Amino acid sequence: MNRRDLLRAAAVASAAVPAGAITNATRLTVDVVRLNLRHTWTTVMSSSTYRDVISVAYMRDGLTGRGEGAPIVRYKEDAESGILALDRQRPLIITADPWEFEKLMAQLFRGAPNAYAALSAMDIALMDWIGQKLNVPLYRYFGLDPLATPVTTFSIGIDDPAKTRAKVREAAFFPVLKIKVGLDSDEATIAAVRGVTNKPLRVDANEGWTDREVALRKIQWLATQGVEFVEQPMPADRLDDMRWIHERSPLPLIADESVRRPSDIPKLLGAFDGVNVKLDKCGGIMEAYREIQIARALGLKTMLGCMISSSCTVTAAAHLSPLVDYADLDGNLLIANDPWRGVTVDPNGKLILPEGPGLGLLRG
Ligand code: MG
C-alpha cells in the first residue's frame, strides 16, 4: 500500500468510528498507587511494608468514577500485568456504553482473564460513575438499609508476642478482632492476645495448616479460647479434608482462598459454613453481589473481606455490607497514606456508610 492509499484507508477507518464514541469523550486513567503500611504486615503468605494497588479513573460527562484493585501474589497477580491487561482493553472500555456495564464487564472478564484486581478496579470505577450519574449512593442503588451495616473486625497480623500485645492494645476501639495464625506460633499468638483482652476473636489460618488432624486439634483448642469461627484452615483445594474437619469441628468454618468465583460456592457445601467475599479476589462489586446472593441461597453465612487497600475499595465493599453476616473491612485502617475518605467506623466498630452519590468518596 502506498502512502496515498494508506491515508485513504485511515480516513475510512476513522469515519467508521461511531460518532457517540467521540462526542462522549470517555477517558480512562490507570495507575499504580503505593500504599504504605502502618505496621509490617505478616501472614502465612508474605510479609510486606507496602502494597501497590491498581487505581482507575473513569471519566465521562463531567463525572469521575474511581476504582481500585489490590493484586495478590497468592493469585499470581501484580500491578504491572493488571494495568497491561486493562490497557489492552482500553478501546473497548472507552467506546462502550457504561449503562451496559453488565455486558462490558462480561467482555472484560473474557478479554482479561485472571486479572481480577484490575477487573475489580474497573468495575468499582464504573459503579461509582453509575451511582454519581443517578445521584444515589451505591447502597441505595442496591436497595440496602445503610443502618443495617455489621461491625467490622480489626485484623492483627502475625508477630512476636510483645508486638501482638501492642497491636491488640491499639485496637481497643474494635469489639471483635481477627487474628492471623497458621504457623507454629499459633498458641503463643492467641495467648498474647488473651493476655490483653477478653473480646471475641475470629481466626484466619490462610491455608496454613496442612495436616487435617493437626488442624482439627487447633480448632478444638481455639473453641476454648473465645473464638467465633475459623477462616480457611487448610489449602484451598483440600475440600475432602475440609469435609472431614467440618464433620468434627466445634466452630463454624469460613472459606476464603477456596472461593474465587460465584461458581466455586456450591462445591463448598459440607466443607464450610460460610464464604469470605472480597472484591479484589472475585473481580468487583457486581461479582461480589452475585457471590453473596448465591451463598445466601445455599444457606451459607456470608462475610465481606478486603485486601490491604485504600478507602476506595473498602468503601465499595462496605456499600454491600448490609447484606452480610460478618465484615472484615479494615484494609484502609492498616495504611498510613490513604488517598480517600469514605466508610468510617463508629465507637462500637459498626461501619458508617458515606452519603454522597456512588461510592461517596472524598479526597483523604
Ligand atoms: Mg482470609
mmCIF file of C-alpha atoms and ligand atoms in Angstrom:
data_model
loop_
_atom_site.group_PDB
_atom_site.id
_atom_site.type_symbol
_atom_site.label_atom_id
_atom_site.label_comp_id
_atom_site.label_asym_id
_atom_site.label_seq_id
_atom_site.Cartn_x
_atom_site.Cartn_y
_atom_site.Cartn_z
ATOM 1 C CA MET A 1 0.000 0.000 0.000
ATOM 2 C CA ASN A 2 1.441 3.402 -0.995
ATOM 3 C CA ARG A 3 1.205 6.499 1.214
ATOM 4 C CA ARG A 4 -1.940 7.875 -0.504
ATOM 5 C CA ASP A 5 -3.769 4.535 -0.122
ATOM 6 C CA LEU A 6 -2.680 4.386 3.481
ATOM 7 C CA LEU A 7 -4.094 7.863 4.201
ATOM 8 C CA ARG A 8 -7.350 6.989 2.445
ATOM 9 C CA ALA A 9 -7.667 3.758 4.447
ATOM 10 C CA ALA A 10 -7.004 5.687 7.678
ATOM 11 C CA ALA A 11 -9.720 8.227 6.778
ATOM 12 C CA VAL A 12 -12.245 5.424 6.136
ATOM 13 C CA ALA A 13 -11.311 3.737 9.429
ATOM 14 C CA SER A 14 -11.770 6.964 11.369
ATOM 15 C CA ALA A 15 -15.152 7.663 9.696
ATOM 16 C CA ALA A 16 -16.245 4.166 10.773
ATOM 17 C CA VAL A 17 -15.823 5.032 14.485
ATOM 18 C CA PRO A 18 -19.314 5.672 15.917
ATOM 19 C CA ALA A 19 -19.896 9.402 16.441
ATOM 20 C CA GLY A 20 -21.050 8.830 20.042
ATOM 21 C CA ALA A 21 -17.721 7.352 20.987
ATOM 22 C CA ILE A 22 -16.004 10.628 20.112
ATOM 23 C CA THR A 23 -18.542 13.154 21.385
ATOM 24 C CA ASN A 24 -18.958 11.409 24.762
ATOM 25 C CA ALA A 25 -15.170 11.539 25.135
ATOM 26 C CA THR A 26 -14.772 8.856 27.758
ATOM 27 C CA ARG A 27 -11.344 8.986 29.357
ATOM 28 C CA LEU A 28 -9.667 6.285 31.376
ATOM 29 C CA THR A 29 -6.559 6.544 33.508
ATOM 30 C CA VAL A 30 -4.946 3.509 35.096
ATOM 31 C CA ASP A 31 -2.062 3.949 37.551
ATOM 32 C CA VAL A 32 -0.129 2.164 40.265
ATOM 33 C CA VAL A 33 -0.552 3.671 43.742
ATOM 34 C CA ARG A 34 1.771 2.608 46.563
ATOM 35 C CA LEU A 35 0.029 2.248 49.928
ATOM 36 C CA ASN A 36 2.387 2.313 52.926
ATOM 37 C CA LEU A 37 1.540 0.067 55.865
ATOM 38 C CA ARG A 38 1.424 1.311 59.466
ATOM 39 C CA HIS A 39 2.996 -1.971 60.634
ATOM 40 C CA THR A 40 4.903 -4.581 58.652
ATOM 41 C CA TRP A 41 2.107 -6.960 57.647
ATOM 42 C CA THR A 42 2.810 -10.670 58.002
ATOM 43 C CA THR A 43 0.561 -13.616 57.214
ATOM 44 C CA VAL A 44 1.348 -17.198 56.259
ATOM 45 C CA MET A 45 1.679 -15.958 52.656
ATOM 46 C CA SER A 46 4.006 -12.962 52.870
ATOM 47 C CA SER A 47 5.475 -10.072 54.825
ATOM 48 C CA SER A 48 5.462 -6.511 53.489
ATOM 49 C CA THR A 49 5.772 -2.816 54.387
ATOM 50 C CA TYR A 50 3.764 -1.525 51.402
ATOM 51 C CA ARG A 51 1.289 -2.682 48.779
ATOM 52 C CA ASP A 52 0.977 -1.493 45.182
ATOM 53 C CA VAL A 53 -2.614 -1.228 44.010
ATOM 54 C CA ILE A 54 -4.193 -0.524 40.614
ATOM 55 C CA SER A 55 -6.062 2.784 40.586
ATOM 56 C CA VAL A 56 -8.631 3.522 37.860
ATOM 57 C CA ALA A 57 -10.369 6.792 36.998
ATOM 58 C CA TYR A 58 -13.275 6.513 34.527
ATOM 59 C CA MET A 59 -14.242 9.979 33.260
ATOM 60 C CA ARG A 60 -17.360 10.753 31.231
ATOM 61 C CA ASP A 61 -19.974 13.531 31.150
ATOM 62 C CA GLY A 62 -18.015 15.577 33.688
ATOM 63 C CA LEU A 63 -18.105 12.812 36.331
ATOM 64 C CA THR A 64 -15.193 10.664 37.506
ATOM 65 C CA GLY A 65 -15.748 7.124 38.770
ATOM 66 C CA ARG A 66 -12.951 5.853 40.993
ATOM 67 C CA GLY A 67 -11.865 2.250 41.340
ATOM 68 C CA GLU A 68 -9.024 0.306 42.879
ATOM 69 C CA GLY A 69 -7.817 -3.268 42.950
ATOM 70 C CA ALA A 70 -5.148 -4.958 45.046
ATOM 71 C CA PRO A 71 -3.240 -7.634 43.098
ATOM 72 C CA ILE A 72 -2.208 -10.514 45.335
ATOM 73 C CA VAL A 73 0.807 -12.795 44.907
ATOM 74 C CA ARG A 74 -1.291 -15.737 46.124
ATOM 75 C CA TYR A 75 -3.348 -15.367 42.955
ATOM 76 C CA LYS A 76 -0.300 -14.746 40.730
ATOM 77 C CA GLU A 77 -1.296 -11.132 40.051
ATOM 78 C CA ASP A 78 0.770 -7.960 40.143
ATOM 79 C CA ALA A 79 0.037 -4.302 39.420
ATOM 80 C CA GLU A 80 2.024 -4.094 36.159
ATOM 81 C CA SER A 81 0.326 -7.062 34.496
ATOM 82 C CA GLY A 82 -3.090 -5.854 35.710
ATOM 83 C CA ILE A 83 -2.502 -2.444 34.155
ATOM 84 C CA LEU A 84 -1.357 -4.038 30.892
ATOM 85 C CA ALA A 85 -4.492 -6.183 30.857
ATOM 86 C CA LEU A 86 -6.720 -3.083 31.194
ATOM 87 C CA ASP A 87 -4.649 -1.149 28.656
ATOM 88 C CA ARG A 88 -5.233 -3.878 26.076
ATOM 89 C CA GLN A 89 -8.987 -3.447 26.684
ATOM 90 C CA ARG A 90 -8.863 0.365 26.560
ATOM 91 C CA PRO A 91 -10.516 0.709 23.088
ATOM 92 C CA LEU A 92 -13.442 -1.412 24.297
ATOM 93 C CA ILE A 93 -13.764 0.465 27.597
ATOM 94 C CA ILE A 94 -13.750 3.967 26.151
ATOM 95 C CA THR A 95 -16.236 3.166 23.366
ATOM 96 C CA ALA A 96 -18.644 1.077 25.491
ATOM 97 C CA ASP A 97 -21.914 2.442 26.869
ATOM 98 C CA PRO A 98 -21.383 2.482 30.673
ATOM 99 C CA TRP A 99 -25.105 1.877 31.243
ATOM 100 C CA GLU A 100 -24.499 -1.554 29.732
ATOM 101 C CA PHE A 101 -21.925 -2.291 32.442
ATOM 102 C CA GLU A 102 -23.095 -5.888 32.696
ATOM 103 C CA LYS A 103 -22.168 -6.545 29.054
ATOM 104 C CA LEU A 104 -18.947 -4.522 29.279
ATOM 105 C CA MET A 105 -17.709 -6.363 32.373
ATOM 106 C CA ALA A 106 -18.562 -9.745 30.808
ATOM 107 C CA GLN A 107 -16.459 -8.750 27.777
ATOM 108 C CA LEU A 108 -13.620 -7.629 30.050
ATOM 109 C CA PHE A 109 -13.723 -10.887 32.036
ATOM 110 C CA ARG A 110 -13.306 -12.738 28.728
ATOM 111 C CA GLY A 111 -10.613 -10.340 27.447
ATOM 112 C CA ALA A 112 -8.562 -10.107 30.635
ATOM 113 C CA PRO A 113 -8.989 -13.464 32.369
ATOM 114 C CA ASN A 114 -7.174 -13.822 35.704
ATOM 115 C CA ALA A 115 -6.648 -10.048 36.040
ATOM 116 C CA TYR A 116 -9.183 -9.968 38.874
ATOM 117 C CA ALA A 117 -7.718 -6.974 40.742
ATOM 118 C CA ALA A 118 -7.678 -4.893 37.543
ATOM 119 C CA LEU A 119 -11.223 -6.043 36.691
ATOM 120 C CA SER A 120 -12.332 -5.123 40.192
ATOM 121 C CA ALA A 121 -10.802 -1.654 39.860
ATOM 122 C CA MET A 122 -12.672 -1.179 36.578
ATOM 123 C CA ASP A 123 -15.977 -2.489 37.955
ATOM 124 C CA ILE A 124 -15.761 -0.255 41.042
ATOM 125 C CA ALA A 125 -14.999 2.798 38.874
ATOM 126 C CA LEU A 126 -17.983 2.032 36.607
ATOM 127 C CA MET A 127 -20.348 1.532 39.551
ATOM 128 C CA ASP A 128 -19.086 4.736 41.205
ATOM 129 C CA TRP A 129 -19.795 6.555 37.925
ATOM 130 C CA ILE A 130 -23.275 4.995 37.601
ATOM 131 C CA GLY A 131 -24.140 5.975 41.197
ATOM 132 C CA GLN A 132 -22.943 9.542 40.610
ATOM 133 C CA LYS A 133 -24.855 9.767 37.337
ATOM 134 C CA LEU A 134 -28.045 8.576 39.094
ATOM 135 C CA ASN A 135 -27.165 10.782 42.094
ATOM 136 C CA VAL A 136 -27.659 7.916 44.583
ATOM 137 C CA PRO A 137 -25.221 6.235 46.963
ATOM 138 C CA LEU A 138 -24.438 2.680 45.888
ATOM 139 C CA TYR A 139 -26.177 1.142 48.934
ATOM 140 C CA ARG A 140 -29.381 2.786 47.695
ATOM 141 C CA TYR A 141 -28.798 1.567 44.141
ATOM 142 C CA PHE A 142 -28.762 -1.988 45.617
ATOM 143 C CA GLY A 143 -31.842 -1.287 47.771
ATOM 144 C CA LEU A 144 -29.995 -1.662 51.082
ATOM 145 C CA ASP A 145 -30.568 -0.128 54.520
ATOM 146 C CA PRO A 146 -27.454 1.907 55.425
ATOM 147 C CA LEU A 147 -28.189 1.428 59.138
ATOM 148 C CA ALA A 148 -28.036 -2.381 58.760
ATOM 149 C CA THR A 149 -24.243 -2.496 58.388
ATOM 150 C CA PRO A 150 -22.354 -5.023 60.551
ATOM 151 C CA VAL A 151 -19.448 -4.284 62.872
ATOM 152 C CA THR A 152 -16.053 -4.796 61.303
ATOM 153 C CA THR A 153 -13.252 -6.776 62.834
ATOM 154 C CA PHE A 154 -9.776 -5.302 63.045
ATOM 155 C CA SER A 155 -7.021 -7.648 61.846
ATOM 156 C CA ILE A 156 -3.866 -8.451 63.759
ATOM 157 C CA GLY A 157 -1.070 -9.797 61.511
ATOM 158 C CA ILE A 158 1.398 -12.417 62.717
ATOM 159 C CA ASP A 159 4.081 -11.009 65.030
ATOM 160 C CA ASP A 160 6.039 -11.819 68.181
ATOM 161 C CA PRO A 161 4.035 -11.829 71.452
ATOM 162 C CA ALA A 162 5.165 -8.348 72.602
ATOM 163 C CA LYS A 163 4.222 -6.706 69.274
ATOM 164 C CA THR A 164 0.980 -8.696 69.156
ATOM 165 C CA ARG A 165 0.039 -7.378 72.613
ATOM 166 C CA ALA A 166 0.851 -3.798 71.500
ATOM 167 C CA LYS A 167 -1.289 -4.139 68.367
ATOM 168 C CA VAL A 168 -4.214 -5.548 70.376
ATOM 169 C CA ARG A 169 -3.996 -2.578 72.772
ATOM 170 C CA GLU A 170 -4.001 -0.201 69.757
ATOM 171 C CA ALA A 171 -7.188 -1.923 68.540
ATOM 172 C CA ALA A 172 -9.092 -1.231 71.797
ATOM 173 C CA PHE A 173 -11.730 0.552 69.687
ATOM 174 C CA PHE A 174 -12.895 -2.654 67.951
ATOM 175 C CA PRO A 175 -15.335 -5.087 69.633
ATOM 176 C CA VAL A 176 -14.119 -8.126 67.654
ATOM 177 C CA LEU A 177 -10.580 -8.898 66.456
ATOM 178 C CA LYS A 178 -9.423 -11.081 63.575
ATOM 179 C CA ILE A 179 -6.192 -12.861 64.398
ATOM 180 C CA LYS A 180 -3.908 -14.218 61.694
ATOM 181 C CA VAL A 181 -2.448 -17.651 62.519
ATOM 182 C CA GLY A 182 -1.214 -20.653 60.554
ATOM 183 C CA LEU A 183 2.347 -21.052 61.870
ATOM 184 C CA ASP A 184 3.920 -22.986 64.752
ATOM 185 C CA SER A 185 3.481 -19.860 66.901
ATOM 186 C CA ASP A 186 -0.355 -20.058 66.904
ATOM 187 C CA GLU A 187 -0.792 -20.922 70.587
ATOM 188 C CA ALA A 188 1.682 -18.184 71.621
ATOM 189 C CA THR A 189 -0.143 -15.670 69.421
ATOM 190 C CA ILE A 190 -3.551 -16.436 70.937
ATOM 191 C CA ALA A 191 -2.053 -16.455 74.450
ATOM 192 C CA ALA A 192 -0.547 -12.993 73.779
ATOM 193 C CA VAL A 193 -3.936 -11.688 72.599
ATOM 194 C CA ARG A 194 -5.715 -13.229 75.578
ATOM 195 C CA GLY A 195 -3.154 -11.613 77.879
ATOM 196 C CA VAL A 196 -4.580 -8.235 76.852
ATOM 197 C CA THR A 197 -8.269 -8.725 76.030
ATOM 198 C CA ASN A 198 -11.290 -10.984 76.522
ATOM 199 C CA LYS A 199 -13.163 -9.711 73.439
ATOM 200 C CA PRO A 200 -14.431 -12.223 70.849
ATOM 201 C CA LEU A 201 -11.881 -13.346 68.267
ATOM 202 C CA ARG A 202 -12.120 -14.630 64.727
ATOM 203 C CA VAL A 203 -9.150 -16.587 63.470
ATOM 204 C CA ASP A 204 -7.721 -16.810 59.934
ATOM 205 C CA ALA A 205 -5.206 -19.568 59.155
ATOM 206 C CA ASN A 206 -4.750 -18.525 55.475
ATOM 207 C CA GLU A 207 -4.358 -22.201 54.356
ATOM 208 C CA GLY A 208 -1.506 -22.587 56.878
ATOM 209 C CA TRP A 209 -2.412 -25.965 58.389
ATOM 210 C CA THR A 210 -1.569 -28.860 56.088
ATOM 211 C CA ASP A 211 -2.452 -31.860 58.289
ATOM 212 C CA ARG A 212 -6.185 -32.287 58.937
ATOM 213 C CA GLU A 213 -5.740 -33.888 62.367
ATOM 214 C CA VAL A 214 -3.447 -31.047 63.491
ATOM 215 C CA ALA A 215 -5.938 -28.535 62.059
ATOM 216 C CA LEU A 216 -8.835 -30.150 63.963
ATOM 217 C CA ARG A 217 -6.863 -30.143 67.226
ATOM 218 C CA LYS A 218 -6.069 -26.443 66.751
ATOM 219 C CA ILE A 219 -9.734 -25.671 66.031
ATOM 220 C CA GLN A 220 -10.826 -27.638 69.124
ATOM 221 C CA TRP A 221 -8.350 -25.652 71.220
ATOM 222 C CA LEU A 222 -9.448 -22.343 69.662
ATOM 223 C CA ALA A 223 -13.041 -23.209 70.626
ATOM 224 C CA THR A 224 -11.921 -22.968 74.281
ATOM 225 C CA GLN A 225 -10.370 -19.519 73.664
ATOM 226 C CA GLY A 226 -13.453 -17.427 72.850
ATOM 227 C CA VAL A 227 -13.068 -17.804 69.081
ATOM 228 C CA GLU A 228 -16.235 -17.366 66.979
ATOM 229 C CA PHE A 229 -15.079 -19.045 63.756
ATOM 230 C CA VAL A 230 -12.015 -20.142 61.819
ATOM 231 C CA GLU A 231 -11.243 -18.991 58.291
ATOM 232 C CA GLN A 232 -9.523 -21.195 55.684
ATOM 233 C CA PRO A 233 -7.785 -23.769 57.913
ATOM 234 C CA MET A 234 -6.322 -25.787 55.026
ATOM 235 C CA PRO A 235 -5.078 -25.219 51.443
ATOM 236 C CA ALA A 236 -7.805 -24.121 49.030
ATOM 237 C CA ASP A 237 -8.122 -27.370 47.068
ATOM 238 C CA ARG A 238 -8.257 -29.729 50.088
ATOM 239 C CA LEU A 239 -12.054 -29.906 50.175
ATOM 240 C CA ASP A 240 -12.116 -33.622 51.112
ATOM 241 C CA ASP A 241 -10.030 -32.881 54.209
ATOM 242 C CA MET A 242 -12.255 -29.900 54.956
ATOM 243 C CA ARG A 243 -15.346 -32.145 54.843
ATOM 244 C CA TRP A 244 -13.626 -34.436 57.387
ATOM 245 C CA ILE A 245 -12.842 -31.452 59.642
ATOM 246 C CA HIS A 246 -16.289 -29.934 59.131
ATOM 247 C CA GLU A 247 -17.994 -33.088 60.435
ATOM 248 C CA ARG A 248 -15.991 -32.792 63.666
ATOM 249 C CA SER A 249 -15.415 -29.057 64.117
ATOM 250 C CA PRO A 250 -16.897 -27.333 67.185
ATOM 251 C CA LEU A 251 -16.560 -23.965 65.358
ATOM 252 C CA PRO A 252 -18.028 -22.637 62.100
ATOM 253 C CA LEU A 253 -15.571 -22.705 59.197
ATOM 254 C CA ILE A 254 -15.377 -19.898 56.630
ATOM 255 C CA ALA A 255 -13.892 -20.321 53.135
ATOM 256 C CA ASP A 256 -11.645 -17.592 51.780
ATOM 257 C CA GLU A 257 -8.968 -18.910 49.390
ATOM 258 C CA SER A 258 -11.319 -21.821 48.496
ATOM 259 C CA VAL A 259 -13.731 -19.402 46.823
ATOM 260 C CA ARG A 260 -12.789 -17.225 43.891
ATOM 261 C CA ARG A 261 -15.756 -17.121 41.537
ATOM 262 C CA PRO A 262 -19.503 -17.483 42.129
ATOM 263 C CA SER A 263 -19.285 -20.961 40.544
ATOM 264 C CA ASP A 264 -16.892 -22.090 43.329
ATOM 265 C CA ILE A 265 -19.544 -21.724 46.014
ATOM 266 C CA PRO A 266 -21.852 -24.775 45.555
ATOM 267 C CA LYS A 267 -18.971 -27.240 45.968
ATOM 268 C CA LEU A 268 -18.178 -25.787 49.412
ATOM 269 C CA LEU A 269 -21.379 -27.261 50.886
ATOM 270 C CA GLY A 270 -20.469 -29.793 53.561
ATOM 271 C CA ALA A 271 -16.921 -28.448 53.810
ATOM 272 C CA PHE A 272 -17.548 -24.906 55.072
ATOM 273 C CA ASP A 273 -20.278 -22.938 56.836
ATOM 274 C CA GLY A 274 -19.690 -19.645 55.052
ATOM 275 C CA VAL A 275 -17.724 -17.663 52.490
ATOM 276 C CA ASN A 276 -15.470 -14.615 52.669
ATOM 277 C CA VAL A 277 -16.225 -12.449 49.617
ATOM 278 C CA LYS A 278 -13.621 -9.905 48.502
ATOM 279 C CA LEU A 279 -13.938 -7.524 45.563
ATOM 280 C CA ASP A 280 -10.249 -7.785 44.547
ATOM 281 C CA LYS A 281 -10.475 -11.590 44.572
ATOM 282 C CA CYS A 282 -13.670 -12.022 42.526
ATOM 283 C CA GLY A 283 -13.474 -9.011 40.179
ATOM 284 C CA GLY A 284 -15.646 -6.242 41.587
ATOM 285 C CA ILE A 285 -18.883 -5.116 43.202
ATOM 286 C CA MET A 286 -21.285 -6.915 40.845
ATOM 287 C CA GLU A 287 -19.412 -10.225 41.087
ATOM 288 C CA ALA A 288 -19.285 -9.902 44.901
ATOM 289 C CA TYR A 289 -23.026 -9.224 44.913
ATOM 290 C CA ARG A 290 -23.601 -12.453 42.944
ATOM 291 C CA GLU A 291 -21.413 -14.448 45.346
ATOM 292 C CA ILE A 292 -23.280 -13.109 48.373
ATOM 293 C CA GLN A 293 -26.665 -13.953 46.846
ATOM 294 C CA ILE A 294 -25.581 -17.462 45.822
ATOM 295 C CA ALA A 295 -24.094 -18.171 49.267
ATOM 296 C CA ARG A 296 -27.253 -16.918 50.997
ATOM 297 C CA ALA A 297 -29.456 -19.021 48.730
ATOM 298 C CA LEU A 298 -27.400 -22.087 49.685
ATOM 299 C CA GLY A 299 -27.761 -21.350 53.405
ATOM 300 C CA LEU A 300 -24.128 -20.341 53.876
ATOM 301 C CA LYS A 301 -23.001 -17.500 56.128
ATOM 302 C CA THR A 302 -21.569 -14.503 54.299
ATOM 303 C CA MET A 303 -18.665 -12.247 55.084
ATOM 304 C CA LEU A 304 -17.167 -9.292 53.239
ATOM 305 C CA GLY A 305 -13.407 -9.079 53.499
ATOM 306 C CA CYS A 306 -10.747 -6.987 51.839
ATOM 307 C CA MET A 307 -7.097 -6.874 50.965
ATOM 308 C CA ILE A 308 -4.799 -4.115 52.168
ATOM 309 C CA SER A 309 -6.498 -1.300 50.283
ATOM 310 C CA SER A 310 -7.358 2.356 50.436
ATOM 311 C CA SER A 311 -10.797 3.645 51.417
ATOM 312 C CA CYS A 312 -11.773 3.335 47.733
ATOM 313 C CA THR A 313 -12.086 -0.461 47.688
ATOM 314 C CA VAL A 314 -13.076 -0.763 51.338
ATOM 315 C CA THR A 315 -15.931 1.722 50.832
ATOM 316 C CA ALA A 316 -17.049 -0.130 47.694
ATOM 317 C CA ALA A 317 -17.310 -3.356 49.713
ATOM 318 C CA ALA A 318 -18.961 -1.567 52.637
ATOM 319 C CA HIS A 319 -21.856 -0.460 50.402
ATOM 320 C CA LEU A 320 -22.804 -4.175 50.117
ATOM 321 C CA SER A 321 -22.221 -4.892 53.825
ATOM 322 C CA PRO A 322 -25.903 -4.618 54.906
ATOM 323 C CA LEU A 323 -26.278 -7.945 53.029
ATOM 324 C CA VAL A 324 -23.721 -9.955 55.032
ATOM 325 C CA ASP A 325 -23.359 -11.611 58.432
ATOM 326 C CA TYR A 326 -19.772 -10.538 59.092
ATOM 327 C CA ALA A 327 -17.412 -7.814 57.915
ATOM 328 C CA ASP A 328 -13.639 -7.671 57.933
ATOM 329 C CA LEU A 329 -13.281 -4.301 56.223
ATOM 330 C CA ASP A 330 -10.237 -2.773 57.825
ATOM 331 C CA GLY A 331 -7.707 -2.672 54.942
ATOM 332 C CA ASN A 332 -7.812 1.132 54.861
ATOM 333 C CA LEU A 333 -7.105 1.311 58.600
ATOM 334 C CA LEU A 334 -3.841 -0.606 58.148
ATOM 335 C CA ILE A 335 -2.280 2.005 55.823
ATOM 336 C CA ALA A 336 -0.621 5.349 56.561
ATOM 337 C CA ASN A 337 -1.314 7.263 53.303
ATOM 338 C CA ASP A 338 -4.969 6.690 52.405
ATOM 339 C CA PRO A 339 -5.764 8.912 49.374
ATOM 340 C CA TRP A 340 -9.511 8.788 50.149
ATOM 341 C CA ARG A 341 -12.123 9.211 52.867
ATOM 342 C CA GLY A 342 -15.253 7.093 52.634
ATOM 343 C CA VAL A 343 -16.635 4.481 55.013
ATOM 344 C CA THR A 344 -15.846 5.102 58.688
ATOM 345 C CA VAL A 345 -16.207 3.071 61.875
ATOM 346 C CA ASP A 346 -18.241 4.250 64.885
ATOM 347 C CA PRO A 347 -17.062 3.762 68.506
ATOM 348 C CA ASN A 348 -18.773 0.346 68.577
ATOM 349 C CA GLY A 349 -16.946 -0.911 65.486
ATOM 350 C CA LYS A 350 -20.015 -0.531 63.235
ATOM 351 C CA LEU A 351 -19.468 0.556 59.640
ATOM 352 C CA ILE A 352 -20.859 4.007 58.773
ATOM 353 C CA LEU A 353 -21.523 4.482 55.055
ATOM 354 C CA PRO A 354 -20.898 7.839 53.352
ATOM 355 C CA GLU A 355 -23.989 9.528 51.946
ATOM 356 C CA GLY A 356 -22.590 11.001 48.726
ATOM 357 C CA PRO A 357 -23.566 9.548 45.337
ATOM 358 C CA GLY A 358 -21.750 6.470 44.010
ATOM 359 C CA LEU A 359 -19.046 5.418 46.445
ATOM 360 C CA GLY A 360 -19.334 8.792 48.212
ATOM 361 C CA LEU A 361 -15.557 9.254 48.325
ATOM 362 C CA LEU A 362 -13.850 12.475 49.322
ATOM 363 C CA ARG A 363 -10.143 13.221 48.974
ATOM 364 C CA GLY A 364 -8.234 11.978 52.043
HETATM 365 MG MG MG B 1 -8.660 -14.780 54.858
#
